[in-house]
Amino acid sequence: MEGWRQSIHRVKQEFDAVIIATGHYHACNIPDIPGLTTWKKAFPDRVQHSKLYRKADRFRDQNVLLVGAGVSSTDIARELGPVAKTIYQVSRGGQYDLPPFLLPENATRVGAIQSFGLCGSELSESGAIPGTVTLSSGQNLCDVHHVILCTGYHVSFPFMKEFHADGVRAEDADERVLVTDGQQTHNLHKDIFYISDPTLAFVGVPYHVATFSFFEFQAIAIAAVFAGKTSLPSEAQMRAEYQARLVAKGAGRNFHSMKRPGMEIEYVNDLVRMVNEDNRRVEKMSGHTQKWHEAYQRRLQRTEALMARKALKSSTEDSSRHFTSNDVVVSDMLALFEDEVFRYRYQHGTNLGSIYCLERWLYGSMFDENAQGGSELDAVQASLQTRGLEATRTKWESHWNNALSNDDLIWLTERAHCNCIRLPVGYFTLGPEFCHDTPFAGELSEVYRDAWASVRTLISRCYARGIGVLLDFHAVPGGANPHEHSGTSSGQAKLWNDKSNLSLATHCLTFIAHETTQNLPGVIGIQLCNESIWDPLGMYDWYTETISAINSITPTLPIYISDGWDLSRALRYAQTQNSIQQTPPYTNPVVVDTHKYWAFTPEDHAKSPQTIISESNDCLSPVLPFTGNVHDHASATATFVGEYSCALNPATWSHISDSEKDLLTKEFGQAQSRAWQAHACGSAFWTFKMGTCADTAC
């Protein structure tokens, strides 16, 4: 374009360049909920967006419905607390929702809204809107006086309609458009320069940033380019970089988010490099100061603390204290340490299976033709026979070290919003000294000489991305179950009733516990064993002895135990271990690991997908008697769904047509996720990658 024309009150002017700096917070996002428009038309002064909220006094002795559970909603709720009668805060379980303990005493967190129903044209005697708000759960809210939509904003440039394609999905944006569905500003280089014509620039497109300093850096970069002090890459290069970012982050609202720790710093450093590399002036652009970095770290700690979903057991010496929202003040938030946030937030995760404990069906490429079975032992024995020690060690180390690429980590954090990985390891993973008198003794053990170093590196890389790691002692000496994922194909669970195996297992676990104290942040817990057989003799005695041994090394590290396919019994054990009536020294927090699959039994094969989806809603019912007020129970329990998937047996799928499968698979996954979020402290999908799926989740 040869210039930008703008008409203002019929006065036309031409400019060589234009900067758009209109900010985020002007075009209100109004949710499309059945009946909401009817309420607004009937009682326009009773339904408003949070943008119009000013003072709490207007809502005195009123029942107020806040739609949304983010920062604006929670701020308004806390202002309304002293004056309103009742506050309902609606949450769909969004990733940016603040925890409900920040709400005042007269506020209640409720689920998503299904519809607004109106049954009259006059306000009731109490001044309430004559209608009912129906929630997705079936619950009805009545006697609501005001509705405040705390639902955010969307992107809009009403003065540039020719660059809008309203209604088009973000994924379908072409190379010209700036705005589609309002979730993203498209086709910008560095979120600043319009790629097709960089004389159009934007300030303030990214969010989750330190606003004023961030926008100043963008302004400096624009000034340098527009003044001819530095130059931009070619259009093709800018387009390629933009497309690569689209692939990594996906189209939509998250595209502009700088929420991941360190992302804002990386962005500014990138701008500094861009400006200075081709800078034709003496004065160079500088990045953040040391004082800014210190303030940024403090802000990260506060933000992570606010988003922590679970009460932190070690945050107070008086663990029987019953917290109310009035107890939560800034000093409480600042007192929370980073490792506690990692350990006690809701864990939304995945397994990284068959990396340190091989399974043939997941990574067949690690098994030579002469392998006698599908376990780690079978694979390494066959490889040693085929190619010898050095080549086998090289192959295994390559498998470990390439298990999780940087692109994988970006996808996990920015697309999947994953904050934890359950990492199965075996006793052989710890090195040769733990393999004496086991099937991995001798030459086999030398393959694993650097395995633990690889694990440490992986944990550190995850930690740098804000991902915690649960170390799952998957392959214990002898096996906690008879299956091949226990390390061997023996077909027996030889851990139990074998003193030497139990002793070695405890030795391994105390080694891992000690390692977590040696500059290895980001470990959210240790799982003592994986999928124990049903009710093995002495299992809970061994749990108690091993927890005591770990406690002498690190008394605050959460310990995850296998429920042995009896969730209620495991929860009773955890309830005893986590009693608030303990006297010092306190035991480690105990979390129960349970696994949920519907693909293996004849009974499940006979069910339709719809039946299984319905069952998944209530599959954690054994947890319910243990939930509620910690003080009333005199204890705390937590359940972690350590493995689940969307896989069903072909016999189950035979009940429906092929055209229905994709939709029902999605419904199955969503139903499980809702159940985990309602009743568990976290979950881990099985599994992130398979050898046959390249770099995609399976």
XYZ file of C-alpha atoms in Angstrom:
698
model
C 0.000 0.000 0.000
C 1.281 3.465 -0.839
C -0.186 5.071 2.247
C -2.849 4.739 4.903
C -5.970 6.915 4.584
C -8.120 7.735 7.589
C -11.293 9.813 7.587
C -12.029 11.667 10.826
C -15.107 13.911 10.812
C -14.836 14.075 7.037
C -11.198 15.191 7.222
C -8.935 12.838 5.249
C -5.236 12.498 5.962
C -2.541 10.240 4.564
C 0.233 8.662 6.639
C 3.335 6.686 5.758
C 2.675 4.341 8.647
C -0.012 3.635 11.230
C 0.250 2.250 14.771
C -2.810 0.618 16.359
C -2.654 0.835 20.161
C -6.283 0.466 21.178
C -5.753 -2.208 23.822
C -7.721 -5.343 24.704
C -10.527 -4.098 26.871
C -13.163 -2.392 24.741
C -15.123 -5.034 22.782
C -17.041 -7.057 25.374
C -17.340 -10.797 24.901
C -20.982 -11.785 25.442
C -21.553 -15.534 25.871
C -24.121 -17.224 23.649
C -26.308 -18.751 26.367
C -29.949 -19.542 25.561
C -32.261 -16.965 27.137
C -29.580 -14.430 28.081
C -30.606 -12.001 25.325
C -34.229 -12.237 26.481
C -33.219 -11.315 30.030
C -31.179 -8.378 28.748
C -34.027 -7.038 26.610
C -36.605 -7.397 29.380
C -34.435 -5.938 32.170
C -31.529 -4.069 30.516
C -30.278 -2.459 33.720
C -30.062 -5.856 35.491
C -27.742 -7.598 33.005
C -24.377 -5.954 32.355
C -20.780 -6.706 31.434
C -18.083 -6.294 34.076
C -16.717 -3.414 31.971
C -19.641 -1.332 33.275
C -19.267 -2.328 36.939
C -18.353 0.647 39.142
C -19.432 0.408 42.802
C -20.699 -2.319 45.108
C -23.353 -0.207 46.882
C -25.792 -0.667 44.026
C -25.996 -4.376 44.862
C -26.693 -4.083 48.588
C -28.863 -6.954 49.910
C -29.163 -8.350 46.375
C -28.482 -11.801 44.916
C -25.841 -11.423 42.216
C -24.865 -13.920 39.519
C -21.292 -13.528 38.248
C -20.719 -15.367 34.961
C -17.036 -16.316 34.817
C -14.477 -17.146 37.507
C -11.351 -15.270 36.498
C -9.674 -12.202 37.948
C -12.472 -9.678 37.233
C -15.157 -11.953 38.626
C -13.218 -12.706 41.795
C -12.328 -9.039 42.333
C -16.000 -8.066 42.008
C -17.092 -10.925 44.277
C -14.730 -9.766 47.012
C -16.015 -6.191 46.687
C -19.623 -7.366 46.799
C -19.036 -9.697 49.748
C -19.741 -7.168 52.534
C -22.886 -5.732 50.885
C -24.570 -8.389 48.710
C -26.947 -10.996 50.115
C -25.787 -13.970 48.023
C -23.226 -14.266 45.237
C -23.157 -17.075 42.677
C -19.957 -17.399 40.670
C -20.276 -19.471 37.496
C -17.264 -21.536 36.419
C -16.835 -23.850 33.442
C -13.515 -25.070 34.873
C -11.385 -22.777 32.710
C -7.600 -22.881 33.006
C -7.489 -19.245 34.170
C -10.202 -19.566 36.827
C -9.038 -18.541 40.271
C -9.531 -21.013 43.154
C -12.827 -20.713 45.039
C -11.178 -20.229 48.430
C -10.610 -16.598 47.407
C -14.365 -15.971 47.405
C -16.143 -14.307 50.367
C -18.279 -16.323 52.785
C -21.558 -15.440 51.054
C -20.339 -16.569 47.631
C -20.847 -20.004 46.068
C -19.023 -21.452 43.054
C -21.469 -23.173 40.660
C -21.068 -24.974 37.337
C -21.798 -23.889 33.775
C -25.135 -22.343 32.790
C -27.451 -24.259 30.478
C -30.086 -21.543 30.007
C -31.844 -18.437 31.324
C -35.621 -18.823 31.619
C -38.063 -15.917 31.989
C -41.565 -16.334 33.431
C -42.849 -12.758 33.699
C -42.373 -9.128 32.742
C -42.366 -7.531 36.207
C -39.782 -7.739 38.946
C -40.748 -9.807 41.978
C -41.652 -8.270 45.334
C -38.005 -8.597 46.392
C -36.898 -6.887 43.185
C -35.551 -10.101 41.652
C -35.764 -10.948 37.964
C -38.815 -13.206 37.374
C -36.939 -16.174 35.984
C -34.752 -19.175 36.573
C -31.105 -19.855 35.747
C -30.687 -23.538 34.905
C -27.209 -24.999 35.343
C -25.764 -27.861 33.315
C -25.997 -30.004 36.450
C -29.779 -29.539 36.480
C -29.711 -27.197 39.486
C -31.910 -24.088 39.248
C -30.995 -20.665 40.633
C -33.944 -18.406 41.450
C -34.429 -14.959 42.977
C -31.473 -13.448 41.071
C -31.425 -9.642 41.127
C -28.436 -8.900 38.886
C -26.257 -10.675 36.322
C -22.704 -9.459 35.722
C -20.925 -10.994 32.754
C -17.255 -11.355 33.692
C -16.546 -13.017 30.365
C -13.677 -10.991 28.994
C -13.233 -9.269 25.675
C -12.677 -10.115 22.034
C -10.464 -8.601 19.360
C -12.112 -5.941 17.207
C -10.924 -3.087 15.014
C -14.227 -1.494 13.953
C -12.389 1.235 12.047
C -10.722 -1.403 9.814
C -13.696 -3.475 8.654
C -11.927 -4.504 5.453
C -9.520 -6.576 7.605
C -12.328 -8.375 9.440
C -13.749 -11.754 8.493
C -16.145 -12.049 11.418
C -17.550 -15.513 11.959
C -14.659 -17.295 10.267
C -12.834 -19.750 12.525
C -9.354 -18.682 13.652
C -7.931 -21.835 12.044
C -9.330 -20.740 8.656
C -7.836 -17.240 8.537
C -6.161 -16.315 5.236
C -2.963 -14.283 4.823
C -4.801 -10.951 4.583
C -7.250 -10.972 7.467
C -6.549 -9.485 10.921
C -9.690 -10.548 12.809
C -11.901 -13.625 12.426
C -13.806 -14.906 15.464
C -12.345 -12.317 17.807
C -9.928 -14.652 19.566
C -6.719 -13.659 17.773
C -5.065 -10.890 15.760
C -3.808 -12.715 12.688
C -0.803 -12.295 10.415
C 1.459 -10.232 12.668
C 5.237 -10.618 12.834
C 6.322 -10.672 16.503
C 2.707 -9.722 17.364
C 3.559 -6.268 16.010
C 4.016 -5.871 12.245
C 1.322 -6.729 9.693
C 3.206 -9.174 7.489
C 1.619 -8.137 4.174
C 2.438 -4.476 4.823
C 4.661 -3.787 7.869
C 3.876 -0.054 7.768
C 0.870 -1.120 9.842
C 1.996 -1.972 13.376
C 0.302 -2.893 16.658
C 1.196 -2.270 20.287
C -0.340 -4.349 23.065
C -1.599 -7.474 21.300
C -0.018 -10.057 23.702
C -1.469 -10.549 27.155
C -0.385 -12.105 30.469
C 2.508 -9.638 30.451
C 3.918 -6.869 32.646
C 1.856 -4.355 30.692
C 3.702 -1.051 30.645
C 7.282 -2.254 30.313
C 6.247 -4.823 27.697
C 4.405 -2.276 25.547
C 7.364 0.096 25.824
C 9.674 -2.551 24.359
C 7.248 -3.017 21.471
C 7.132 0.744 20.915
C 10.944 0.933 20.838
C 11.052 -1.818 18.209
C 8.445 -0.045 16.065
C 10.299 3.262 16.352
C 13.557 1.609 15.280
C 11.927 0.037 12.213
C 9.870 3.076 11.160
C 12.903 5.378 11.614
C 14.980 3.157 9.352
C 17.428 2.325 12.148
C 16.841 -1.399 11.713
C 15.064 -3.588 9.178
C 12.633 -6.478 9.223
C 13.144 -9.863 7.558
C 11.612 -10.491 4.156
C 7.867 -11.136 3.921
C 8.569 -14.799 3.198
C 10.766 -15.124 6.287
C 8.202 -13.384 8.497
C 5.453 -15.606 7.095
C 7.492 -18.754 7.749
C 8.167 -17.729 11.359
C 4.487 -16.937 11.883
C 3.397 -20.296 10.472
C 5.882 -22.156 12.671
C 4.431 -20.400 15.706
C 0.904 -21.321 14.592
C 1.910 -24.965 14.458
C 3.497 -24.789 17.914
C 0.775 -22.826 19.722
C -2.320 -23.319 17.620
C -4.728 -20.650 16.402
C -7.024 -18.853 18.830
C -6.811 -16.938 22.073
C -3.802 -18.808 23.458
C -1.714 -17.709 20.475
C -0.971 -14.338 22.114
C -0.645 -15.594 25.701
C 2.682 -15.079 27.466
C 1.545 -16.963 30.559
C 4.257 -19.633 30.516
C 7.047 -18.642 32.946
C 9.914 -17.015 31.068
C 8.018 -16.539 27.817
C 7.778 -12.760 28.197
C 11.525 -12.580 28.828
C 12.240 -14.700 25.747
C 10.022 -12.436 23.639
C 11.700 -9.215 24.780
C 15.173 -10.704 24.301
C 14.127 -11.648 20.776
C 12.999 -8.065 20.089
C 16.313 -6.767 21.428
C 18.240 -9.086 19.109
C 16.105 -8.090 16.138
C 16.637 -4.370 16.735
C 20.338 -4.577 17.543
C 21.516 -7.058 14.901
C 20.899 -4.643 12.045
C 21.059 -1.480 14.079
C 22.521 1.454 12.200
C 23.001 3.650 15.244
C 25.398 3.811 18.141
C 22.762 3.508 20.887
C 21.583 -0.078 21.286
C 18.266 -1.307 22.646
C 18.488 -2.774 26.165
C 16.321 -5.494 27.679
C 14.955 -5.950 31.174
C 16.906 -4.661 34.148
C 17.965 -6.827 37.082
C 15.405 -5.036 39.257
C 12.675 -5.960 36.768
C 13.766 -9.618 36.771
C 13.556 -9.727 40.570
C 10.062 -8.216 40.503
C 9.041 -10.671 37.777
C 10.093 -13.639 39.906
C 8.068 -12.301 42.824
C 5.041 -11.920 40.572
C 5.430 -15.488 39.301
C 5.454 -16.814 42.854
C 2.297 -14.870 43.747
C 0.473 -15.924 40.585
C 1.365 -19.599 40.935
C 0.284 -19.506 44.563
C -3.084 -18.003 43.677
C -3.665 -20.687 41.059
C -2.812 -23.544 43.425
C -5.963 -25.669 43.682
C -5.218 -27.597 46.808
C -4.663 -26.626 50.421
C -1.004 -27.029 51.205
C -0.406 -29.420 54.074
C 2.937 -27.908 55.039
C 1.857 -24.258 54.754
C 1.041 -24.144 58.470
C 2.173 -25.988 61.578
C -1.466 -26.053 62.753
C -2.766 -28.434 60.076
C -6.163 -28.632 61.792
C -6.876 -24.961 61.063
C -10.048 -24.445 58.996
C -9.405 -21.691 56.455
C -12.015 -19.194 55.325
C -11.631 -16.726 52.493
C -10.882 -13.964 54.973
C -7.765 -15.856 56.058
C -6.291 -15.638 52.567
C -4.193 -12.492 52.395
C -1.177 -11.467 50.420
C 1.213 -12.579 53.145
C -0.267 -16.100 52.931
C 0.343 -16.165 49.197
C 3.914 -14.949 49.504
C 4.637 -17.631 52.090
C 4.020 -20.450 49.620
C 7.149 -21.967 48.168
C 7.517 -22.978 44.557
C 7.913 -26.688 45.255
C 4.633 -26.657 47.189
C 2.847 -25.040 44.272
C 4.216 -27.691 41.912
C 3.154 -30.488 44.263
C -0.307 -29.364 45.344
C -1.908 -27.660 42.353
C -4.348 -29.687 40.258
C -2.155 -32.034 38.217
C -3.265 -32.051 34.585
C -0.831 -34.442 33.010
C 0.250 -37.323 30.846
C 2.413 -40.408 31.193
C 5.690 -40.682 29.346
C 5.393 -44.425 28.997
C 7.837 -46.930 27.534
C 10.863 -44.662 27.715
C 12.676 -46.008 30.794
C 10.438 -49.115 31.071
C 9.905 -50.524 27.609
C 6.704 -52.135 26.350
C 6.795 -53.761 22.945
C 3.347 -52.583 21.852
C 4.394 -48.979 22.427
C 7.937 -48.955 21.016
C 8.395 -52.002 18.819
C 11.498 -50.472 17.228
C 13.401 -51.155 20.459
C 12.789 -54.897 20.136
C 14.854 -57.038 17.771
C 13.300 -60.057 16.089
C 15.014 -62.403 18.532
C 13.343 -60.777 21.574
C 11.541 -63.475 23.550
C 8.839 -61.224 24.989
C 7.608 -57.655 25.296
C 9.423 -56.420 28.416
C 12.467 -54.222 29.012
C 14.525 -57.308 29.912
C 13.553 -59.062 26.682
C 14.495 -56.012 24.616
C 17.912 -55.419 26.167
C 18.868 -59.123 26.110
C 18.016 -59.362 22.405
C 19.913 -56.183 21.586
C 23.033 -57.329 23.416
C 22.963 -60.587 21.473
C 22.458 -58.742 18.184
C 24.762 -55.736 18.435
C 26.797 -55.938 21.647
C 27.122 -53.653 24.663
C 28.355 -50.377 23.194
C 25.857 -50.279 20.331
C 23.039 -51.272 22.692
C 23.979 -48.578 25.179
C 24.072 -46.026 22.339
C 20.631 -47.117 21.133
C 19.104 -46.984 24.609
C 20.618 -43.595 25.436
C 19.329 -42.191 22.153
C 15.856 -43.472 23.043
C 15.979 -41.803 26.456
C 17.462 -38.528 25.315
C 15.070 -38.077 22.389
C 11.966 -39.024 24.331
C 10.836 -35.427 24.808
C 11.863 -32.760 22.304
C 11.594 -29.017 22.828
C 8.659 -28.996 20.418
C 7.002 -31.668 22.580
C 7.399 -29.489 25.664
C 5.956 -26.489 23.850
C 2.990 -28.564 22.688
C 2.406 -29.956 26.165
C 2.434 -26.567 27.875
C 0.871 -24.320 25.257
C -1.582 -26.615 23.495
C -2.393 -29.332 26.037
C -1.931 -27.062 29.094
C -0.136 -29.923 30.783
C 1.551 -29.176 34.112
C 2.810 -32.635 35.092
C 4.297 -35.814 33.678
C 4.074 -39.230 35.301
C 7.417 -40.822 34.454
C 7.674 -44.625 34.783
C 11.161 -45.801 35.782
C 12.640 -49.132 36.869
C 15.179 -50.177 39.469
C 17.626 -50.780 36.601
C 17.175 -47.110 35.597
C 19.082 -46.161 38.751
C 22.281 -47.808 37.497
C 24.359 -51.022 37.802
C 24.737 -50.836 41.585
C 20.986 -51.504 41.956
C 21.010 -54.541 39.659
C 23.080 -57.032 41.688
C 21.329 -60.388 42.140
C 18.536 -59.365 39.761
C 17.766 -60.392 36.150
C 19.566 -57.201 35.047
C 22.857 -58.074 36.751
C 26.137 -58.241 34.855
C 26.557 -56.898 31.351
C 22.911 -55.899 31.076
C 23.268 -53.411 33.926
C 26.039 -51.548 32.080
C 23.496 -50.404 29.514
C 21.948 -48.273 32.271
C 25.105 -46.635 33.597
C 23.918 -43.168 32.519
C 20.168 -43.749 32.688
C 19.600 -41.857 35.928
C 21.575 -38.872 34.625
C 19.185 -38.859 31.679
C 16.205 -38.856 34.053
C 17.636 -35.905 35.973
C 18.119 -33.970 32.748
C 14.559 -34.668 31.651
C 13.161 -33.519 35.018
C 15.176 -30.295 34.799
C 13.938 -29.596 31.265
C 10.347 -30.149 32.359
C 10.817 -27.931 35.402
C 12.114 -25.105 33.195
C 8.790 -25.277 31.333
C 6.677 -25.314 34.514
C 5.976 -29.058 34.327
C 6.326 -31.168 37.461
C 7.357 -34.834 37.330
C 5.894 -37.714 39.319
C 8.550 -40.432 39.540
C 6.605 -43.661 39.165
C 8.593 -46.712 40.360
C 6.989 -48.755 37.616
C 9.364 -51.703 37.409
C 10.127 -52.768 40.980
C 12.394 -55.713 41.833
C 10.428 -58.881 41.125
C 7.431 -56.946 39.816
C 4.395 -55.595 41.669
C 2.245 -57.410 39.094
C 2.861 -60.215 36.577
C 2.697 -58.060 33.444
C 5.533 -57.177 31.052
C 5.459 -53.466 31.937
C 6.981 -54.501 35.286
C 10.321 -55.017 33.566
C 10.322 -58.769 32.875
C 8.159 -61.420 31.244
C 8.208 -63.727 34.271
C 4.434 -63.697 34.581
C 4.750 -63.401 38.369
C 4.503 -60.636 40.952
C 7.653 -61.490 42.901
C 7.981 -58.272 44.905
C 5.556 -59.421 47.559
C 6.592 -62.043 50.116
C 10.223 -61.715 49.067
C 12.297 -59.908 51.683
C 15.240 -59.299 49.379
C 13.052 -57.743 46.671
C 11.189 -55.604 49.198
C 14.470 -54.482 50.765
C 15.965 -53.579 47.379
C 12.784 -51.703 46.417
C 12.984 -49.619 49.594
C 16.683 -48.985 48.955
C 15.854 -47.745 45.451
C 13.087 -45.466 46.695
C 15.235 -43.902 49.404
C 17.910 -43.261 46.767
C 15.328 -41.474 44.606
C 14.100 -39.499 47.626
C 17.647 -38.398 48.412
C 18.152 -37.361 44.791
C 15.143 -35.027 45.000
C 16.962 -33.086 47.713
C 20.068 -32.668 45.537
C 19.229 -29.673 43.358
C 16.410 -31.459 41.545
C 13.350 -29.182 41.772
C 10.115 -30.025 40.028
C 9.577 -33.531 41.452
C 5.965 -33.564 42.641
C 6.137 -36.970 44.301
C 7.358 -40.575 44.264
C 5.072 -43.506 43.489
C 6.132 -46.574 45.472
C 4.954 -49.110 42.890
C 2.685 -49.386 39.879
C -0.524 -51.426 39.609
C -0.017 -53.798 42.492
C -1.908 -57.074 42.308
C -5.094 -57.322 44.361
C -4.461 -57.458 48.123
C -0.905 -58.834 48.297
C 0.095 -59.957 51.759
C 2.056 -57.268 53.595
C 1.657 -54.476 51.010
C 0.480 -51.848 53.467
C 3.141 -52.817 56.008
C 5.749 -52.290 53.302
C 4.158 -48.957 52.382
C 4.417 -47.814 56.000
C 8.039 -48.947 56.397
C 9.126 -47.332 53.120
C 7.308 -44.068 53.831
C 9.074 -43.944 57.198
C 12.434 -44.445 55.487
C 11.695 -41.657 52.985
C 10.430 -39.419 55.761
C 13.869 -39.427 57.398
C 15.268 -37.979 54.156
C 12.549 -35.593 52.964
C 9.456 -35.362 55.194
C 7.377 -33.123 52.903
C 7.629 -35.013 49.594
C 4.212 -36.501 48.631
C 4.161 -40.293 48.386
C 1.843 -41.924 45.852
C 0.662 -45.486 46.509
C -0.987 -47.982 44.172
C -4.547 -48.765 45.261
C -4.060 -52.452 44.336
C -7.425 -52.277 42.504
C -9.186 -51.596 45.821
C -9.614 -47.833 45.963
C -11.686 -47.710 49.137
C -9.126 -49.670 51.158
C -6.278 -47.520 49.882
C -8.185 -44.364 50.808
C -8.751 -45.682 54.342
C -5.003 -46.260 54.631
C -4.245 -42.759 53.311
C -6.795 -41.293 55.720
C -4.912 -42.854 58.608
C -1.525 -41.712 57.310
C -2.745 -38.149 56.695
C -4.475 -37.694 60.035
C -4.330 -34.120 61.332
C -4.120 -35.533 64.846
C -0.553 -36.686 64.288
C 2.140 -35.547 66.631
C 5.617 -34.700 65.331
C 7.395 -36.026 63.406
C 4.695 -35.791 60.735
C 4.533 -38.399 57.965
C 4.754 -37.549 54.291
C 1.466 -36.723 52.569
C 0.046 -39.888 50.982
C -1.835 -39.760 47.669
C -3.703 -42.769 46.253
C -2.992 -43.699 42.624
C -5.837 -45.422 40.783
C -6.147 -46.456 37.127
C -9.312 -46.411 35.023
C -9.743 -48.397 31.816
C -12.789 -49.812 30.036
C -11.009 -51.872 27.366
C -9.885 -55.136 28.922
C -12.692 -57.183 30.513
C -15.420 -59.206 28.748
C -17.982 -57.247 30.754
C -16.730 -53.969 29.262
C -16.542 -55.458 25.756
C -20.279 -56.151 25.951
C -21.115 -52.515 26.736
C -21.869 -49.776 24.249
C -19.665 -46.631 24.195
C -22.618 -44.629 25.516
C -22.930 -46.953 28.529
C -19.235 -46.641 29.301
C -19.376 -42.845 28.981
C -22.229 -42.832 31.487
C -20.289 -45.105 33.861
C -17.223 -42.880 33.714
C -19.200 -40.045 35.302
C -19.516 -42.002 38.553
C -16.423 -44.186 38.495
C -14.820 -42.303 41.382
C -17.779 -42.764 43.707
C -15.552 -44.556 46.305
C -13.845 -41.201 46.815
C -17.003 -39.395 47.931
C -17.121 -40.615 51.580
C -13.598 -39.239 52.047
C -14.247 -35.763 50.633
C -15.385 -32.684 52.489
C -14.065 -30.619 55.355
C -10.612 -31.749 56.497
C -11.416 -30.732 60.064
C -14.591 -32.812 60.143
C -12.770 -35.885 58.807
C -9.736 -35.197 61.007
C -7.736 -36.142 57.934
C -7.208 -35.429 54.255
C -7.230 -37.767 51.280
C -6.389 -37.241 47.626
C -6.881 -39.514 44.631
C -4.749 -39.311 41.496
C -5.908 -41.041 38.309
C -2.464 -42.149 37.238
C -3.578 -43.844 34.036
C -6.612 -43.531 31.787
C -7.219 -43.359 28.041
C -9.884 -42.948 25.398
C -9.265 -46.458 24.045
C -12.137 -48.953 23.916
C -12.196 -52.536 22.674
C -13.317 -53.163 19.053
C -16.208 -55.179 20.484
C -17.423 -52.029 22.232
C -17.122 -49.946 19.065
C -19.090 -52.591 17.168
C -22.218 -51.319 18.913
C -22.139 -48.070 16.901
C -21.458 -46.932 13.340
C -18.006 -45.790 12.231
C -19.298 -42.264 11.662
C -20.105 -41.930 15.373
C -16.719 -43.053 16.664
C -14.827 -39.749 16.604
C -17.570 -37.831 18.391
C -18.071 -40.531 21.031
C -14.311 -40.769 21.612
C -14.264 -37.042 22.310
C -17.290 -37.326 24.612
C -15.605 -40.202 26.459
C -12.448 -38.171 27.041
C -14.401 -35.123 28.181
C -16.573 -37.160 30.545
C -13.482 -38.670 32.159
C -11.800 -35.279 32.480
C -14.863 -33.845 34.191
C -14.917 -36.731 36.652
C -11.217 -36.383 37.449
C -11.482 -32.625 37.968
C -14.518 -33.035 40.211
C -13.186 -35.793 42.461
C -9.405 -36.202 42.014
C -6.312 -34.118 42.649
C -5.077 -34.797 39.120
C -4.772 -37.248 36.281
C -2.260 -38.533 33.712
C -3.302 -39.743 30.259
C -1.750 -42.992 29.014
C 0.333 -42.197 27.107
C 1.879 -39.154 25.433
C 3.724 -40.891 22.580
C 3.997 -44.203 20.809
C 6.804 -45.294 18.571
C 4.369 -45.577 15.687
C 2.909 -42.118 16.174
C 6.011 -39.995 15.589
C 5.685 -36.859 17.664
C 1.979 -36.887 18.331
C -0.006 -37.925 21.368
C -1.669 -41.339 21.193
